[in-house]
Amino acid sequence: MSSSEKMQAMMKETGLDKFLQDTVLGLIEKQPVVSADMIEAIAAPAPATTPEEDAERIASLKQRIQLMKKAVPPPADAPPPEEGAVPEYILPAEVEGDLGDVLGDFKLLERAGVGFGKPASIRMYLALKMLMHKNMGAHEGEKIVRVRNWGKVLGLEQDYIIAEVVMEGRQPFPPLPEGEQPPSVVPRDAVGDNFADFLTSANHFVYYVCNTLGDDWTRLPDTQPEHIKAAILIKRAFTGHLNANVSSKAPFPGKEVDFLRAQIARITHDTRIAPRGHLHDVTDYEGGGDLAVGQSEEGTFHGLTPKEMCDVRNKAWVHAAHDLLPQGRATYYNYGWVQPDDKPDVKDPRLQKNRPPLQSIHLDPAPYLGASAWSAHVCGGLASEYACAVVRSNIWPGACTVAQGYTFINYYVGNGCQTTGTMFAPAMAWPVCADIDHKEYARGPKANGICGDLNLEPPPPPRP
């Protein structure tokens, strides 16, 4: 039997001939685009290795397999677990609370170009799970029941990864001052202990930060009105250290941790939006009831198409939070003004009003001339089943909302600075005063009021 006959017999026995026929027919039918470089790479012979190199590679693979089989080593400061109990440093498969669909949210954000990659998404999920499981930073009687990833604030040395938390039995942090305060002192906004679709307080949620996923989370204090008022006058980059001083032209009464919390409140109340029809205002305005805004009745909101969500001018999106007043609060605080008895129609002259609830984002003031406050576009328009709408804020660069069908996510990734529309221009220096001891600053004999304090001759008269 010749060598060719032996080869044919072997191919029939192993089924290789059938495999090659199917492969060639598939290539002829599909006709994929194959470059010459790809064929050369496939046909290139494997690099020659020595037996020592092969043995070293096999030993390395065996070592990796053994490391994967080993148990997770406990931390150095971990207490010894009780017999039969699960160690605290191992997260359980299920935790008590609402984590939401973290991986699904990041997958939706990746379609809009805001994602951090699959490994970072998994680490974020585990970090949020650890925060809820260990109930970090909670005082006695407090319990974390809901967690979501608010976003990321970029710093010069380190970044801040921020988590938004709903806490039951929440107490003010830091505690409220004891005793009666003067009427001129504006108190902070009230704290919340449940989830709200429409925010009416700058302290409704609790915020945690960490610099690296896997580190312990740090609870931020409740924001103060004086911090918000001072933050409006400051445009400064973050360093990444919570205890750093805030060096700025306008004095800031606190550390960077307070400045970060104030900026989170400003960004949240300016960029928290919802699609039209998702929320419904049921406030009893005639009876003088409190503001009541919640989700629409089940079955009334059918979602919007990506094209409809990008129509910002047609009220496709509305604000889902009160704006922050110049007073530094989301709701006005009465200083103690008393209405005169003889003038019942007179209103408080210092009264500051919020924008109407569920106001369209199209009515927001433009950051600078010729620009709109919001911009929107469709991602993945070629495949309609995977398309999503992306709405970005031009006032707070980095704030975006990604929506698809019934799902939408408010997210922020930026340096925490508000755009002003103009370049930075330092203040002009004052004119130099004349000094008799320095002749270079003395007024020259030919100087007049046109030239000021400079020893320059006046410009020549224009030619006739």
GROMACS .gro file of C-alpha atoms in nm:
model
  464
    1MET     CA    1   0.000   0.000   0.000
    2SER     CA    2   0.141   0.337  -0.103
    3SER     CA    3   0.173   0.635   0.129
    4SER     CA    4  -0.118   0.819  -0.038
    5GLU     CA    5  -0.346   0.520   0.009
    6LYS     CA    6  -0.244   0.497   0.374
    7MET     CA    7  -0.325   0.868   0.420
    8GLN     CA    8  -0.670   0.829   0.263
    9ALA     CA    9  -0.748   0.528   0.480
   10MET     CA   10  -0.641   0.716   0.795
   11MET     CA   11  -0.856   1.018   0.703
   12LYS     CA   12  -1.160   0.797   0.653
   13GLU     CA   13  -1.108   0.620   0.984
   14THR     CA   14  -1.064   0.943   1.181
   15GLY     CA   15  -1.329   1.140   0.991
   16LEU     CA   16  -1.080   1.404   0.889
   17ASP     CA   17  -1.189   1.393   0.525
   18LYS     CA   18  -1.548   1.477   0.622
   19PHE     CA   19  -1.427   1.764   0.842
   20LEU     CA   20  -1.213   1.911   0.562
   21GLN     CA   21  -1.499   1.884   0.312
   22ASP     CA   22  -1.741   2.068   0.545
   23THR     CA   23  -1.479   2.334   0.618
   24VAL     CA   24  -1.405   2.402   0.250
   25LEU     CA   25  -1.777   2.409   0.159
   26GLY     CA   26  -1.841   2.652   0.446
   27LEU     CA   27  -1.565   2.882   0.325
   28ILE     CA   28  -1.701   2.874  -0.029
   29GLU     CA   29  -2.056   2.949   0.090
   30LYS     CA   30  -1.976   3.225   0.344
   31GLN     CA   31  -1.667   3.366   0.169
   32PRO     CA   32  -1.518   3.535   0.476
   33VAL     CA   33  -1.263   3.811   0.434
   34VAL     CA   34  -0.927   3.648   0.514
   35SER     CA   35  -0.609   3.850   0.480
   36ALA     CA   36  -0.277   3.711   0.367
   37ASP     CA   37  -0.123   3.794   0.704
   38MET     CA   38  -0.377   3.573   0.877
   39ILE     CA   39  -0.299   3.278   0.648
   40GLU     CA   40   0.072   3.325   0.702
   41ALA     CA   41   0.022   3.333   1.078
   42ILE     CA   42  -0.175   3.010   1.068
   43ALA     CA   43   0.067   2.838   0.835
   44ALA     CA   44   0.378   2.958   1.019
   45PRO     CA   45   0.558   2.678   1.202
   46ALA     CA   46   0.558   2.682   1.581
   47PRO     CA   47   0.874   2.827   1.733
   48ALA     CA   48   1.124   2.565   1.828
   49THR     CA   49   1.167   2.511   2.200
   50THR     CA   50   1.416   2.314   2.400
   51PRO     CA   51   1.314   2.036   2.641
   52GLU     CA   52   1.418   2.260   2.933
   53GLU     CA   53   1.178   2.533   2.817
   54ASP     CA   54   0.895   2.283   2.776
   55ALA     CA   55   0.954   2.146   3.125
   56GLU     CA   56   0.959   2.498   3.272
   57ARG     CA   57   0.632   2.589   3.099
   58ILE     CA   58   0.462   2.272   3.224
   59ALA     CA   59   0.585   2.335   3.580
   60SER     CA   60   0.451   2.692   3.566
   61LEU     CA   61   0.109   2.568   3.452
   62LYS     CA   62   0.101   2.311   3.732
   63GLN     CA   63   0.187   2.580   3.986
   64ARG     CA   64  -0.097   2.802   3.863
   65ILE     CA   65  -0.341   2.513   3.890
   66GLN     CA   66  -0.234   2.448   4.249
   67LEU     CA   67  -0.278   2.816   4.338
   68MET     CA   68  -0.633   2.808   4.201
   69LYS     CA   69  -0.713   2.509   4.420
   70LYS     CA   70  -0.592   2.679   4.738
   71ALA     CA   71  -0.839   2.842   4.977
   72VAL     CA   72  -0.861   3.221   5.014
   73PRO     CA   73  -0.604   3.326   5.278
   74PRO     CA   74  -0.760   3.524   5.565
   75PRO     CA   75  -0.650   3.885   5.627
   76ALA     CA   76  -0.382   3.941   5.890
   77ASP     CA   77  -0.622   4.121   6.127
   78ALA     CA   78  -0.915   3.880   6.077
   79PRO     CA   79  -1.037   3.711   6.397
   80PRO     CA   80  -1.036   3.330   6.400
   81PRO     CA   81  -1.375   3.197   6.286
   82GLU     CA   82  -1.584   2.978   6.506
   83GLU     CA   83  -1.606   2.608   6.435
   84GLY     CA   84  -1.847   2.548   6.149
   85ALA     CA   85  -1.902   2.920   6.081
   86VAL     CA   86  -1.823   3.101   5.756
   87PRO     CA   87  -1.539   3.357   5.795
   88GLU     CA   88  -1.642   3.722   5.773
   89TYR     CA   89  -1.398   3.800   5.492
   90ILE     CA   90  -1.584   3.562   5.257
   91LEU     CA   91  -1.892   3.724   5.104
   92PRO     CA   92  -2.205   3.511   5.101
   93ALA     CA   93  -2.377   3.427   4.776
   94GLU     CA   94  -2.685   3.631   4.872
   95VAL     CA   95  -2.695   3.947   5.082
   96GLU     CA   96  -2.994   4.112   5.245
   97GLY     CA   97  -3.086   4.427   5.054
   98ASP     CA   98  -3.134   4.565   4.705
   99LEU     CA   99  -2.821   4.576   4.490
  100GLY     CA  100  -3.002   4.609   4.162
  101ASP     CA  101  -2.864   4.478   3.835
  102VAL     CA  102  -2.511   4.617   3.865
  103LEU     CA  103  -2.366   4.415   3.577
  104GLY     CA  104  -2.667   4.493   3.357
  105ASP     CA  105  -2.631   4.866   3.428
  106PHE     CA  106  -2.262   4.860   3.337
  107LYS     CA  107  -2.342   4.668   3.020
  108LEU     CA  108  -2.588   4.940   2.922
  109LEU     CA  109  -2.334   5.209   3.004
  110GLU     CA  110  -2.071   5.038   2.788
  111ARG     CA  111  -2.298   5.077   2.487
  112ALA     CA  112  -2.284   5.452   2.543
  113GLY     CA  113  -1.906   5.452   2.581
  114VAL     CA  114  -1.906   5.512   2.958
  115GLY     CA  115  -1.806   5.165   3.080
  116PHE     CA  116  -1.485   5.065   3.255
  117GLY     CA  117  -1.460   4.711   3.118
  118LYS     CA  118  -1.593   4.377   3.240
  119PRO     CA  119  -1.326   4.316   3.511
  120ALA     CA  120  -1.396   4.657   3.667
  121SER     CA  121  -1.771   4.590   3.653
  122ILE     CA  122  -1.730   4.265   3.847
  123ARG     CA  123  -1.505   4.433   4.104
  124MET     CA  124  -1.761   4.712   4.145
  125TYR     CA  125  -2.036   4.455   4.202
  126LEU     CA  126  -1.829   4.281   4.470
  127ALA     CA  127  -1.735   4.614   4.634
  128LEU     CA  128  -2.101   4.722   4.656
  129LYS     CA  129  -2.193   4.378   4.786
  130MET     CA  130  -1.926   4.407   5.056
  131LEU     CA  131  -2.056   4.753   5.154
  132MET     CA  132  -2.408   4.620   5.204
  133HIS     CA  133  -2.301   4.299   5.375
  134LYS     CA  134  -2.071   4.464   5.631
  135ASN     CA  135  -2.299   4.766   5.684
  136MET     CA  136  -1.992   4.993   5.686
  137GLY     CA  137  -2.008   5.329   5.858
  138ALA     CA  138  -2.354   5.265   6.000
  139HIS     CA  139  -2.434   5.370   6.355
  140GLU     CA  140  -2.646   5.178   6.602
  141GLY     CA  141  -2.993   5.120   6.460
  142GLU     CA  142  -2.894   5.199   6.100
  143LYS     CA  143  -2.909   4.942   5.822
  144ILE     CA  144  -2.809   4.971   5.455
  145VAL     CA  145  -3.096   4.838   5.243
  146ARG     CA  146  -3.020   4.973   4.894
  147VAL     CA  147  -2.693   5.051   4.712
  148ARG     CA  148  -2.612   5.177   4.365
  149ASN     CA  149  -2.301   5.310   4.193
  150TRP     CA  150  -2.337   5.689   4.165
  151GLY     CA  151  -2.025   5.745   3.955
  152LYS     CA  152  -1.663   5.844   3.970
  153VAL     CA  153  -1.494   6.179   4.040
  154LEU     CA  154  -1.147   6.210   3.892
  155GLY     CA  155  -0.870   6.353   4.108
  156LEU     CA  156  -0.514   6.472   4.056
  157GLU     CA  157  -0.356   6.194   4.265
  158GLN     CA  158  -0.645   5.953   4.330
  159ASP     CA  159  -1.000   5.909   4.208
  160TYR     CA  160  -1.319   5.890   4.413
  161ILE     CA  161  -1.554   5.596   4.347
  162ILE     CA  162  -1.892   5.694   4.490
  163ALA     CA  163  -2.183   5.476   4.606
  164GLU     CA  164  -2.534   5.605   4.673
  165VAL     CA  165  -2.699   5.432   4.971
  166VAL     CA  166  -3.047   5.415   5.122
  167MET     CA  167  -3.024   5.357   5.497
  168GLU     CA  168  -3.310   5.259   5.729
  169GLY     CA  169  -3.320   5.413   6.075
  170ARG     CA  170  -3.082   5.682   5.957
  171GLN     CA  171  -2.953   5.946   6.195
  172PRO     CA  172  -2.796   6.283   6.106
  173PHE     CA  173  -2.420   6.259   6.057
  174PRO     CA  174  -2.258   6.449   6.215
  175PRO     CA  175  -2.519   6.485   6.490
  176LEU     CA  176  -2.722   6.803   6.505
  177PRO     CA  177  -2.596   7.071   6.747
  178GLU     CA  178  -2.765   7.073   7.085
  179GLY     CA  179  -2.964   7.367   7.209
  180GLU     CA  180  -3.160   7.631   7.024
  181GLN     CA  181  -2.973   7.787   6.733
  182PRO     CA  182  -2.996   8.155   6.635
  183PRO     CA  183  -3.259   8.233   6.369
  184SER     CA  184  -2.987   8.344   6.128
  185VAL     CA  185  -2.830   7.996   6.120
  186VAL     CA  186  -2.971   7.798   5.827
  187PRO     CA  187  -3.003   7.428   5.922
  188ARG     CA  188  -2.913   7.148   5.684
  189ASP     CA  189  -3.171   6.964   5.477
  190ALA     CA  190  -3.361   6.681   5.641
  191VAL     CA  191  -3.227   6.326   5.607
  192GLY     CA  192  -3.420   6.044   5.442
  193ASP     CA  193  -3.445   5.676   5.532
  194ASN     CA  194  -3.625   5.536   5.226
  195PHE     CA  195  -3.592   5.543   4.850
  196ALA     CA  196  -3.741   5.839   4.665
  197ASP     CA  197  -3.805   5.881   4.293
  198PHE     CA  198  -3.810   6.261   4.330
  199LEU     CA  199  -3.554   6.430   4.555
  200THR     CA  200  -3.662   6.718   4.778
  201SER     CA  201  -3.361   6.717   5.011
  202ALA     CA  202  -2.987   6.742   4.954
  203ASN     CA  203  -2.935   6.485   5.234
  204HIS     CA  204  -3.191   6.227   5.130
  205PHE     CA  205  -2.928   5.965   5.041
  206VAL     CA  206  -2.604   5.864   5.210
  207TYR     CA  207  -2.287   5.863   5.002
  208TYR     CA  208  -1.978   5.646   5.046
  209VAL     CA  209  -1.643   5.683   4.870
  210CYS     CA  210  -1.329   5.477   4.819
  211ASN     CA  211  -1.017   5.531   4.612
  212THR     CA  212  -0.967   5.171   4.497
  213LEU     CA  213  -1.221   4.893   4.453
  214GLY     CA  214  -1.169   4.645   4.735
  215ASP     CA  215  -1.071   4.904   4.996
  216ASP     CA  216  -1.297   4.999   5.286
  217TRP     CA  217  -1.570   5.251   5.208
  218THR     CA  218  -1.575   5.588   5.387
  219ARG     CA  219  -1.907   5.748   5.476
  220LEU     CA  220  -1.939   6.114   5.377
  221PRO     CA  221  -2.102   6.358   5.620
  222ASP     CA  222  -2.431   6.530   5.546
  223THR     CA  223  -2.386   6.843   5.342
  224GLN     CA  224  -2.425   7.185   5.505
  225PRO     CA  225  -2.581   7.496   5.346
  226GLU     CA  226  -2.260   7.697   5.395
  227HIS     CA  227  -2.063   7.429   5.208
  228ILE     CA  228  -2.298   7.442   4.910
  229LYS     CA  229  -2.294   7.823   4.899
  230ALA     CA  230  -1.914   7.826   4.911
  231ALA     CA  231  -1.881   7.549   4.651
  232ILE     CA  232  -2.078   7.757   4.401
  233LEU     CA  233  -1.799   8.017   4.408
  234ILE     CA  234  -1.518   7.762   4.365
  235LYS     CA  235  -1.387   7.586   4.054
  236ARG     CA  236  -1.114   7.355   4.177
  237ALA     CA  237  -0.984   7.007   4.097
  238PHE     CA  238  -0.988   6.733   4.361
  239THR     CA  239  -0.667   6.584   4.497
  240GLY     CA  240  -0.810   6.245   4.596
  241HIS     CA  241  -0.743   6.289   4.971
  242LEU     CA  242  -1.046   6.354   5.190
  243ASN     CA  243  -0.847   6.535   5.460
  244ALA     CA  244  -0.679   6.777   5.218
  245ASN     CA  245  -0.729   7.152   5.258
  246VAL     CA  246  -0.936   7.337   4.998
  247SER     CA  247  -0.712   7.619   4.880
  248SER     CA  248  -0.914   7.860   4.669
  249LYS     CA  249  -0.969   8.229   4.615
  250ALA     CA  250  -1.307   8.217   4.790
  251PRO     CA  251  -1.256   8.067   5.138
  252PHE     CA  252  -1.417   7.729   5.192
  253PRO     CA  253  -1.528   7.638   5.547
  254GLY     CA  254  -1.416   7.277   5.550
  255LYS     CA  255  -1.194   7.006   5.409
  256GLU     CA  256  -1.206   6.829   5.075
  257VAL     CA  257  -1.450   6.574   5.217
  258ASP     CA  258  -1.704   6.856   5.268
  259PHE     CA  259  -1.631   7.003   4.925
  260LEU     CA  260  -1.680   6.663   4.763
  261ARG     CA  261  -2.013   6.610   4.940
  262ALA     CA  262  -2.133   6.956   4.833
  263GLN     CA  263  -2.040   6.891   4.469
  264ILE     CA  264  -2.220   6.554   4.478
  265ALA     CA  265  -2.535   6.731   4.597
  266ARG     CA  266  -2.507   6.995   4.323
  267ILE     CA  267  -2.451   6.742   4.048
  268THR     CA  268  -2.730   6.514   4.169
  269HIS     CA  269  -2.994   6.786   4.188
  270ASP     CA  270  -2.899   6.932   3.848
  271THR     CA  271  -2.858   6.611   3.647
  272ARG     CA  272  -3.105   6.362   3.800
  273ILE     CA  273  -3.362   6.321   3.522
  274ALA     CA  274  -3.631   6.072   3.417
  275PRO     CA  275  -3.816   6.006   3.089
  276ARG     CA  276  -4.149   6.173   3.034
  277GLY     CA  277  -4.432   5.967   3.180
  278HIS     CA  278  -4.220   5.771   3.428
  279LEU     CA  279  -4.308   6.006   3.717
  280HIS     CA  280  -4.642   6.161   3.803
  281ASP     CA  281  -4.726   6.463   4.019
  282VAL     CA  282  -5.021   6.389   4.251
  283THR     CA  283  -4.984   6.691   4.479
  284ASP     CA  284  -5.304   6.845   4.615
  285TYR     CA  285  -5.228   7.207   4.524
  286GLU     CA  286  -5.579   7.331   4.603
  287GLY     CA  287  -5.576   7.180   4.950
  288GLY     CA  288  -5.224   7.302   5.024
  289GLY     CA  289  -5.077   6.955   5.064
  290ASP     CA  290  -4.709   6.866   5.053
  291LEU     CA  291  -4.535   6.787   4.727
  292ALA     CA  292  -4.606   6.428   4.621
  293VAL     CA  293  -4.427   6.299   4.311
  294GLY     CA  294  -4.392   5.929   4.248
  295GLN     CA  295  -4.391   5.667   3.978
  296SER     CA  296  -4.683   5.651   3.740
  297GLU     CA  297  -4.949   5.387   3.782
  298GLU     CA  298  -4.860   5.044   3.657
  299GLY     CA  299  -4.942   5.008   3.290
  300THR     CA  300  -4.950   5.381   3.210
  301PHE     CA  301  -4.581   5.419   3.118
  302HIS     CA  302  -4.498   5.220   2.807
  303GLY     CA  303  -4.147   5.348   2.754
  304LEU     CA  304  -4.005   5.555   2.469
  305THR     CA  305  -3.810   5.465   2.160
  306PRO     CA  306  -3.446   5.580   2.140
  307LYS     CA  307  -3.541   5.840   1.880
  308GLU     CA  308  -3.818   5.979   2.101
  309MET     CA  309  -3.581   5.994   2.401
  310CYS     CA  310  -3.337   6.205   2.200
  311ASP     CA  311  -3.605   6.466   2.124
  312VAL     CA  312  -3.511   6.690   2.417
  313ARG     CA  313  -3.713   6.987   2.289
  314ASN     CA  314  -4.034   6.783   2.294
  315LYS     CA  315  -4.016   6.734   2.673
  316ALA     CA  316  -3.875   6.384   2.644
  317TRP     CA  317  -3.694   6.422   2.979
  318VAL     CA  318  -3.793   6.593   3.303
  319HIS     CA  319  -3.607   6.677   3.623
  320ALA     CA  320  -3.643   6.422   3.904
  321ALA     CA  321  -3.513   6.649   4.182
  322HIS     CA  322  -3.554   6.998   4.319
  323ASP     CA  323  -3.286   7.248   4.231
  324LEU     CA  324  -3.064   7.381   4.509
  325LEU     CA  325  -3.157   7.732   4.619
  326PRO     CA  326  -2.904   8.011   4.679
  327GLN     CA  327  -2.974   7.950   5.047
  328GLY     CA  328  -2.782   7.621   5.019
  329ARG     CA  329  -3.086   7.396   5.062
  330ALA     CA  330  -3.330   7.216   4.836
  331THR     CA  331  -3.626   7.361   5.028
  332TYR     CA  332  -3.655   7.716   5.155
  333TYR     CA  333  -3.600   7.777   5.526
  334ASN     CA  334  -3.796   8.059   5.687
  335TYR     CA  335  -3.570   8.276   5.900
  336GLY     CA  336  -3.857   8.389   6.116
  337TRP     CA  337  -4.025   8.649   5.898
  338VAL     CA  338  -4.372   8.731   6.027
  339GLN     CA  339  -4.642   8.850   5.794
  340PRO     CA  340  -4.791   9.188   5.900
  341ASP     CA  341  -5.150   9.173   6.016
  342ASP     CA  342  -5.249   9.480   5.815
  343LYS     CA  343  -5.094   9.341   5.493
  344PRO     CA  344  -5.212   8.982   5.446
  345ASP     CA  345  -5.111   8.973   5.078
  346VAL     CA  346  -4.745   9.060   5.136
  347LYS     CA  347  -4.505   8.771   5.076
  348ASP     CA  348  -4.169   8.708   5.231
  349PRO     CA  349  -3.924   8.926   5.032
  350ARG     CA  350  -3.648   8.669   5.086
  351LEU     CA  351  -3.858   8.377   4.963
  352GLN     CA  352  -3.670   8.163   4.710
  353LYS     CA  353  -3.872   7.934   4.487
  354ASN     CA  354  -3.775   7.606   4.329
  355ARG     CA  355  -3.838   7.526   3.967
  356PRO     CA  356  -4.172   7.353   3.902
  357PRO     CA  357  -4.173   6.978   3.967
  358LEU     CA  358  -4.108   6.762   3.662
  359GLN     CA  359  -3.993   7.058   3.455
  360SER     CA  360  -3.853   6.977   3.112
  361ILE     CA  361  -3.475   6.982   3.085
  362HIS     CA  362  -3.515   7.185   2.764
  363LEU     CA  363  -3.595   7.489   2.981
  364ASP     CA  364  -3.261   7.475   3.167
  365PRO     CA  365  -3.044   7.784   3.119
  366ALA     CA  366  -2.766   7.748   2.862
  367PRO     CA  367  -2.411   7.724   3.000
  368TYR     CA  368  -2.288   7.978   2.745
  369LEU     CA  369  -2.406   8.160   2.436
  370GLY     CA  370  -2.502   7.938   2.145
  371ALA     CA  371  -2.512   7.610   2.342
  372SER     CA  372  -2.792   7.406   2.493
  373ALA     CA  373  -2.794   7.269   2.845
  374TRP     CA  374  -2.838   6.910   2.724
  375SER     CA  375  -2.742   6.709   2.416
  376ALA     CA  376  -2.871   6.368   2.309
  377HIS     CA  377  -2.789   6.105   2.050
  378VAL     CA  378  -2.868   5.741   1.968
  379CYS     CA  379  -2.605   5.470   2.014
  380GLY     CA  380  -2.624   5.154   1.802
  381GLY     CA  381  -2.876   5.288   1.553
  382LEU     CA  382  -2.796   5.016   1.297
  383ALA     CA  383  -2.934   4.746   1.528
  384SER     CA  384  -3.262   4.882   1.662
  385GLU     CA  385  -3.303   4.602   1.918
  386TYR     CA  386  -2.976   4.706   2.083
  387ALA     CA  387  -3.003   5.084   2.035
  388CYS     CA  388  -3.008   5.312   2.338
  389ALA     CA  389  -3.044   5.686   2.396
  390VAL     CA  390  -2.770   5.889   2.564
  391VAL     CA  391  -2.845   6.229   2.714
  392ARG     CA  392  -2.545   6.433   2.833
  393SER     CA  393  -2.529   6.749   3.040
  394ASN     CA  394  -2.333   7.040   2.895
  395ILE     CA  395  -2.341   7.223   3.230
  396TRP     CA  396  -2.181   6.935   3.421
  397PRO     CA  397  -1.948   6.759   3.175
  398GLY     CA  398  -1.942   6.389   3.256
  399ALA     CA  399  -2.304   6.361   3.371
  400CYS     CA  400  -2.510   6.140   3.142
  401THR     CA  401  -2.826   5.933   3.137
  402VAL     CA  402  -2.846   5.614   2.931
  403ALA     CA  403  -3.191   5.471   2.854
  404GLN     CA  404  -3.331   5.174   2.670
  405GLY     CA  405  -3.699   5.088   2.683
  406TYR     CA  406  -3.810   5.107   3.046
  407THR     CA  407  -3.458   5.116   3.190
  408PHE     CA  408  -3.255   5.432   3.244
  409ILE     CA  409  -2.944   5.508   3.450
  410ASN     CA  410  -2.813   5.840   3.581
  411TYR     CA  411  -2.435   5.828   3.598
  412TYR     CA  412  -2.142   6.066   3.638
  413VAL     CA  413  -1.775   6.038   3.544
  414GLY     CA  414  -1.587   6.368   3.553
  415ASN     CA  415  -1.365   6.602   3.748
  416GLY     CA  416  -1.652   6.750   3.951
  417CYS     CA  417  -1.630   7.098   3.798
  418GLN     CA  418  -1.912   7.294   3.639
  419THR     CA  419  -1.852   7.449   3.300
  420THR     CA  420  -1.855   7.829   3.279
  421GLY     CA  421  -1.827   7.869   2.904
  422THR     CA  422  -1.528   8.102   2.929
  423MET     CA  423  -1.156   8.055   2.973
  424PHE     CA  424  -0.989   8.130   3.303
  425ALA     CA  425  -0.878   8.495   3.316
  426PRO     CA  426  -0.693   8.612   3.628
  427ALA     CA  427  -0.787   8.945   3.778
  428MET     CA  428  -0.598   9.245   3.641
  429ALA     CA  429  -0.333   9.393   3.867
  430TRP     CA  430  -0.375   9.740   4.017
  431PRO     CA  431  -0.172  10.028   3.867
  432VAL     CA  432   0.174  10.063   4.014
  433CYS     CA  433   0.197  10.357   4.253
  434ALA     CA  434   0.474  10.611   4.202
  435ASP     CA  435   0.765  10.582   4.443
  436ILE     CA  436   1.018  10.861   4.484
  437ASP     CA  437   1.284  10.612   4.593
  438HIS     CA  438   1.260  10.418   4.265
  439LYS     CA  439   1.318  10.632   3.961
  440GLU     CA  440   1.193  10.367   3.722
  441TYR     CA  441   0.845  10.412   3.869
  442ALA     CA  442   0.858  10.794   3.873
  443ARG     CA  443   0.634  10.982   3.633
  444GLY     CA  444   0.829  11.111   3.335
  445PRO     CA  445   0.815  11.472   3.221
  446LYS     CA  446   0.643  11.376   2.894
  447ALA     CA  447   0.388  11.146   3.055
  448ASN     CA  448   0.027  11.253   3.066
  449GLY     CA  449  -0.304  11.104   3.164
  450ILE     CA  450  -0.324  10.893   2.850
  451CYS     CA  451  -0.011  10.696   2.929
  452GLY     CA  452  -0.089  10.656   3.298
  453ASP     CA  453   0.210  10.573   3.517
  454LEU     CA  454   0.429  10.445   3.232
  455ASN     CA  455   0.718  10.657   3.108
  456LEU     CA  456   0.597  10.654   2.751
  457GLU     CA  457   0.544  10.935   2.511
  458PRO     CA  458   0.191  10.997   2.386
  459PRO     CA  459   0.108  10.851   2.046
  460PRO     CA  460   0.165  11.080   1.746
  461PRO     CA  461  -0.138  11.261   1.605
  462PRO     CA  462  -0.303  11.104   1.303
  463ARG     CA  463  -0.189  11.218   0.962
  464PRO     CA  464  -0.420  11.450   0.775
   0.00000   0.00000   0.00000
